[in-house]
Steps between C-alpha positions, in 0.01 A plus 500: 500500500616151582710243322203359300436837355871540410488159327186567318643824371811316380292230331294766322826684387642168388193414298510838319875475429446153347219626285711800389785249412266276311385790297849592378622292208871432518549733194390795715756425782748754350239788471537794736159634599665833578860620525593253770534125510382239266204285571729206575724699730186627687385159570847375599513795736185386673652151548829645635335728747298209634816293523669779682234520760487120544885502529487745790202361680513129422840423364458130526226530228672751268657240264156398379462840327735497192748779428393599146687672212309825428609477124427133437241362756207324328138523598518154646809581711322817631 
């Protein structure tokens, strides 16, 4: 596996995440698919984890990824 494989995997994952986000109307953001987090907080968690890794590995680029409020973030912000 080389960097191109890793980048391709990231692009595929990002495309799937964007499709899932587009399929969720804003009214559904407060629903809990199970007993855990809301739909909104799950998406915010994905953004936050990506930001954490960028902060650790490429801190000069971390500010590009927003810090989102898991209770209030909109689909556009996510």
